[in-house]
Amino acid sequence: MKTTAPVMNFHSFDQQQAADVEQLFGQVFSDSEGEAEGQLLATLVNELITTTKAADLKGFVASDDQLLIAAIFFTPLKFQQPIQAFLLSPVAVKTSHQGQGIGQQLIKFGIEQLKQQGAELLITYGDPNFYGKTGFQSLPESVIQAPLALSYPHGWLGQSLLSDTIPTISDKPSCVQALNNPIYW
């Protein structure tokens, strides 16, 4: 018997979903990395939601019959030169729904929304194998530096929404307050 993937609804994050999204991140990372990591990510999401200006927090969620399945957040990455750059972090897909392509679909949805809003450059920090499926490529710090020291430099990834090449930017960017902590890098 062939099973089909559930039909997902993709939409922008709504502040009314804050507690559910925080719980999702806590549970997903507790399941995969342990309780301490789950608490760390739940705290990060709480701080992103509560300390980032609403206009700067670009969140997207996937749901199935009102059940929250996945969530992602993009926040500005600021450089001295004028460029609309965003950092994708963090991402979570409900443990029971992983491996079905939902995270990739949600990331692609988020990228399309940001592209429509004038975004030019996207950066993330994570598993190159996962993010490579959504257009991210290895990003040497000689091209674009990370806001803080990276513990896993191979996980620094980016993609241009304007061309096939990522522009070299010489100045060090800054990120939102919630992510400006070495523990996340």
CSV table of C-alpha atoms in Angstrom, one decimal:
chain,number,residue,atom,x,y,z
A,1,MET,CA,0.0,0.0,0.0
A,2,LYS,CA,1.4,3.4,-1.0
A,3,THR,CA,1.3,6.2,1.5
A,4,THR,CA,1.2,9.8,0.5
A,5,ALA,CA,2.8,12.7,2.2
A,6,PRO,CA,0.3,14.9,4.1
A,7,VAL,CA,-0.9,18.0,2.4
A,8,MET,CA,0.8,21.0,4.0
A,9,ASN,CA,-0.4,24.5,4.3
A,10,PHE,CA,2.4,27.1,4.2
A,11,HIS,CA,1.9,30.6,5.6
A,12,SER,CA,3.6,33.4,7.5
A,13,PHE,CA,4.2,33.0,11.2
A,14,ASP,CA,1.5,34.7,13.4
A,15,GLN,CA,2.4,36.0,16.9
A,16,GLN,CA,-0.5,34.0,18.2
A,17,GLN,CA,1.5,30.9,17.3
A,18,ALA,CA,4.5,31.9,19.5
A,19,ALA,CA,4.0,29.4,22.3
A,20,ASP,CA,3.3,26.5,19.8
A,21,VAL,CA,6.4,27.4,17.7
A,22,GLU,CA,8.6,27.6,20.8
A,23,GLN,CA,7.3,24.2,22.0
A,24,LEU,CA,7.9,22.7,18.5
A,25,PHE,CA,11.6,23.8,18.5
A,26,GLY,CA,12.1,22.6,22.1
A,27,GLN,CA,10.6,19.2,21.4
A,28,VAL,CA,12.3,18.7,18.0
A,29,PHE,CA,15.8,19.5,19.3
A,30,SER,CA,15.2,17.6,22.6
A,31,ASP,CA,14.4,14.5,20.5
A,32,SER,CA,17.4,14.9,18.2
A,33,GLU,CA,20.1,16.5,20.4
A,34,GLY,CA,19.0,16.1,24.0
A,35,GLU,CA,17.0,18.0,26.6
A,36,ALA,CA,19.6,20.8,27.0
A,37,GLU,CA,19.7,21.5,23.3
A,38,GLY,CA,15.9,21.5,23.1
A,39,GLN,CA,15.8,24.1,25.9
A,40,LEU,CA,18.5,26.2,24.2
A,41,LEU,CA,16.6,26.3,21.0
A,42,ALA,CA,13.2,27.0,22.7
A,43,THR,CA,14.9,29.9,24.5
A,44,LEU,CA,16.4,31.2,21.2
A,45,VAL,CA,13.0,31.1,19.5
A,46,ASN,CA,11.4,32.9,22.4
A,47,GLU,CA,14.1,35.6,22.3
A,48,LEU,CA,13.7,35.9,18.5
A,49,ILE,CA,10.0,36.4,18.8
A,50,THR,CA,10.1,38.8,21.8
A,51,THR,CA,13.2,40.9,21.0
A,52,THR,CA,13.2,41.2,17.2
A,53,LYS,CA,11.2,44.0,15.7
A,54,ALA,CA,8.1,42.5,14.0
A,55,ALA,CA,9.2,44.0,10.6
A,56,ASP,CA,12.5,42.2,10.9
A,57,LEU,CA,11.2,38.8,11.9
A,58,LYS,CA,10.2,36.8,8.8
A,59,GLY,CA,8.8,33.5,10.1
A,60,PHE,CA,7.0,30.8,8.1
A,61,VAL,CA,5.2,27.7,9.3
A,62,ALA,CA,3.8,24.5,7.8
A,63,SER,CA,0.6,23.0,9.2
A,64,ASP,CA,-1.6,20.0,8.5
A,65,ASP,CA,-5.2,20.4,9.7
A,66,GLN,CA,-4.3,23.2,12.1
A,67,LEU,CA,-1.5,21.1,13.6
A,68,LEU,CA,1.9,22.9,13.5
A,69,ILE,CA,4.4,20.7,11.7
A,70,ALA,CA,7.4,23.0,10.9
A,71,ALA,CA,8.7,26.5,11.4
A,72,ILE,CA,11.5,28.6,10.1
A,73,PHE,CA,12.8,32.1,10.8
A,74,PHE,CA,14.7,34.6,8.7
A,75,THR,CA,16.2,37.8,10.2
A,76,PRO,CA,18.2,40.6,8.7
A,77,LEU,CA,21.9,40.3,8.3
A,78,LYS,CA,23.2,43.9,8.2
A,79,PHE,CA,26.3,45.0,6.3
A,80,GLN,CA,27.7,48.5,5.8
A,81,GLN,CA,26.8,48.4,2.2
A,82,PRO,CA,23.1,48.4,1.3
A,83,ILE,CA,22.1,44.8,0.5
A,84,GLN,CA,18.9,43.1,1.6
A,85,ALA,CA,20.4,40.0,3.3
A,86,PHE,CA,18.7,37.6,5.6
A,87,LEU,CA,19.9,34.8,7.9
A,88,LEU,CA,17.8,31.6,8.0
A,89,SER,CA,17.9,30.3,11.5
A,90,PRO,CA,16.5,28.3,13.1
A,91,VAL,CA,14.5,25.5,11.3
A,92,ALA,CA,12.5,22.7,12.9
A,93,VAL,CA,10.2,20.0,11.6
A,94,LYS,CA,8.1,17.9,13.9
A,95,THR,CA,10.1,14.7,14.6
A,96,SER,CA,7.3,12.4,13.3
A,97,HIS,CA,7.2,14.3,10.0
A,98,GLN,CA,10.9,14.5,9.2
A,99,GLY,CA,12.3,12.9,6.0
A,100,GLN,CA,9.2,13.8,4.0
A,101,GLY,CA,10.6,17.0,2.4
A,102,ILE,CA,8.4,19.3,4.5
A,103,GLY,CA,11.4,21.3,5.8
A,104,GLN,CA,12.7,21.8,2.2
A,105,GLN,CA,9.3,22.8,1.0
A,106,LEU,CA,8.9,25.3,3.8
A,107,ILE,CA,12.3,26.8,3.2
A,108,LYS,CA,11.5,27.2,-0.5
A,109,PHE,CA,8.2,28.8,0.4
A,110,GLY,CA,10.1,31.3,2.7
A,111,ILE,CA,12.7,32.0,0.1
A,112,GLU,CA,10.0,32.8,-2.5
A,113,GLN,CA,8.2,35.1,0.0
A,114,LEU,CA,11.5,37.0,0.8
A,115,LYS,CA,12.3,37.2,-2.9
A,116,GLN,CA,9.0,38.9,-3.5
A,117,GLN,CA,9.8,41.4,-0.7
A,118,GLY,CA,13.1,42.4,-2.4
A,119,ALA,CA,15.6,40.1,-0.6
A,120,GLU,CA,18.9,39.8,-2.4
A,121,LEU,CA,21.0,37.4,-0.3
A,122,LEU,CA,20.3,34.5,2.1
A,123,ILE,CA,22.7,33.0,4.5
A,124,THR,CA,22.3,30.1,6.9
A,125,TYR,CA,24.5,28.0,9.2
A,126,GLY,CA,23.9,24.3,9.3
A,127,ASP,CA,24.1,21.0,7.5
A,128,PRO,CA,25.3,21.5,4.0
A,129,ASN,CA,23.6,18.3,2.8
A,130,PHE,CA,20.2,19.5,4.0
A,131,TYR,CA,20.4,23.2,3.0
A,132,GLY,CA,22.1,22.3,-0.3
A,133,LYS,CA,18.7,20.8,-1.4
A,134,THR,CA,17.2,24.3,-1.2
A,135,GLY,CA,19.9,26.2,-3.2
A,136,PHE,CA,22.4,27.0,-0.4
A,137,GLN,CA,26.1,26.5,-1.2
A,138,SER,CA,29.3,26.6,0.8
A,139,LEU,CA,30.3,30.1,1.7
A,140,PRO,CA,33.9,30.8,2.5
A,141,GLU,CA,34.4,33.6,5.0
A,142,SER,CA,36.7,35.2,2.5
A,143,VAL,CA,33.5,35.9,0.5
A,144,ILE,CA,31.1,36.8,3.5
A,145,GLN,CA,32.2,36.7,7.1
A,146,ALA,CA,30.0,35.3,9.9
A,147,PRO,CA,28.8,37.8,12.6
A,148,LEU,CA,30.6,35.6,15.2
A,149,ALA,CA,33.3,32.9,15.2
A,150,LEU,CA,32.0,29.7,13.6
A,151,SER,CA,32.5,26.4,15.4
A,152,TYR,CA,31.6,24.5,12.2
A,153,PRO,CA,32.9,26.6,9.3
A,154,HIS,CA,31.7,24.1,6.7
A,155,GLY,CA,28.2,24.9,7.8
A,156,TRP,CA,28.4,28.6,6.6
A,157,LEU,CA,26.2,28.6,3.5
A,158,GLY,CA,24.6,31.2,1.3
A,159,GLN,CA,22.7,31.8,-1.9
A,160,SER,CA,22.1,34.9,-4.1
A,161,LEU,CA,18.5,35.6,-5.1
A,162,LEU,CA,19.8,37.8,-8.0
A,163,SER,CA,22.4,35.7,-9.8
A,164,ASP,CA,24.3,32.5,-9.7
A,165,THR,CA,27.2,34.0,-7.7
A,166,ILE,CA,27.3,35.3,-4.2
A,167,PRO,CA,28.8,38.8,-4.0
A,168,THR,CA,32.0,39.3,-1.9
A,169,ILE,CA,31.3,41.6,1.0
A,170,SER,CA,34.3,42.8,2.9
A,171,ASP,CA,32.7,44.1,6.1
A,172,LYS,CA,31.6,41.9,9.0
A,173,PRO,CA,27.8,41.7,9.3
A,174,SER,CA,25.7,42.0,12.4
A,175,CYS,CA,22.7,39.9,13.3
A,176,VAL,CA,19.7,40.4,15.5
A,177,GLN,CA,20.2,40.5,19.2
A,178,ALA,CA,18.7,37.0,19.9
A,179,LEU,CA,21.3,35.4,17.6
A,180,ASN,CA,24.2,37.6,18.7
A,181,ASN,CA,25.5,34.9,21.2
A,182,PRO,CA,28.6,32.7,20.6
A,183,ILE,CA,26.6,29.6,21.8
A,184,TYR,CA,24.7,29.5,18.6
A,185,TRP,CA,27.7,29.7,16.3
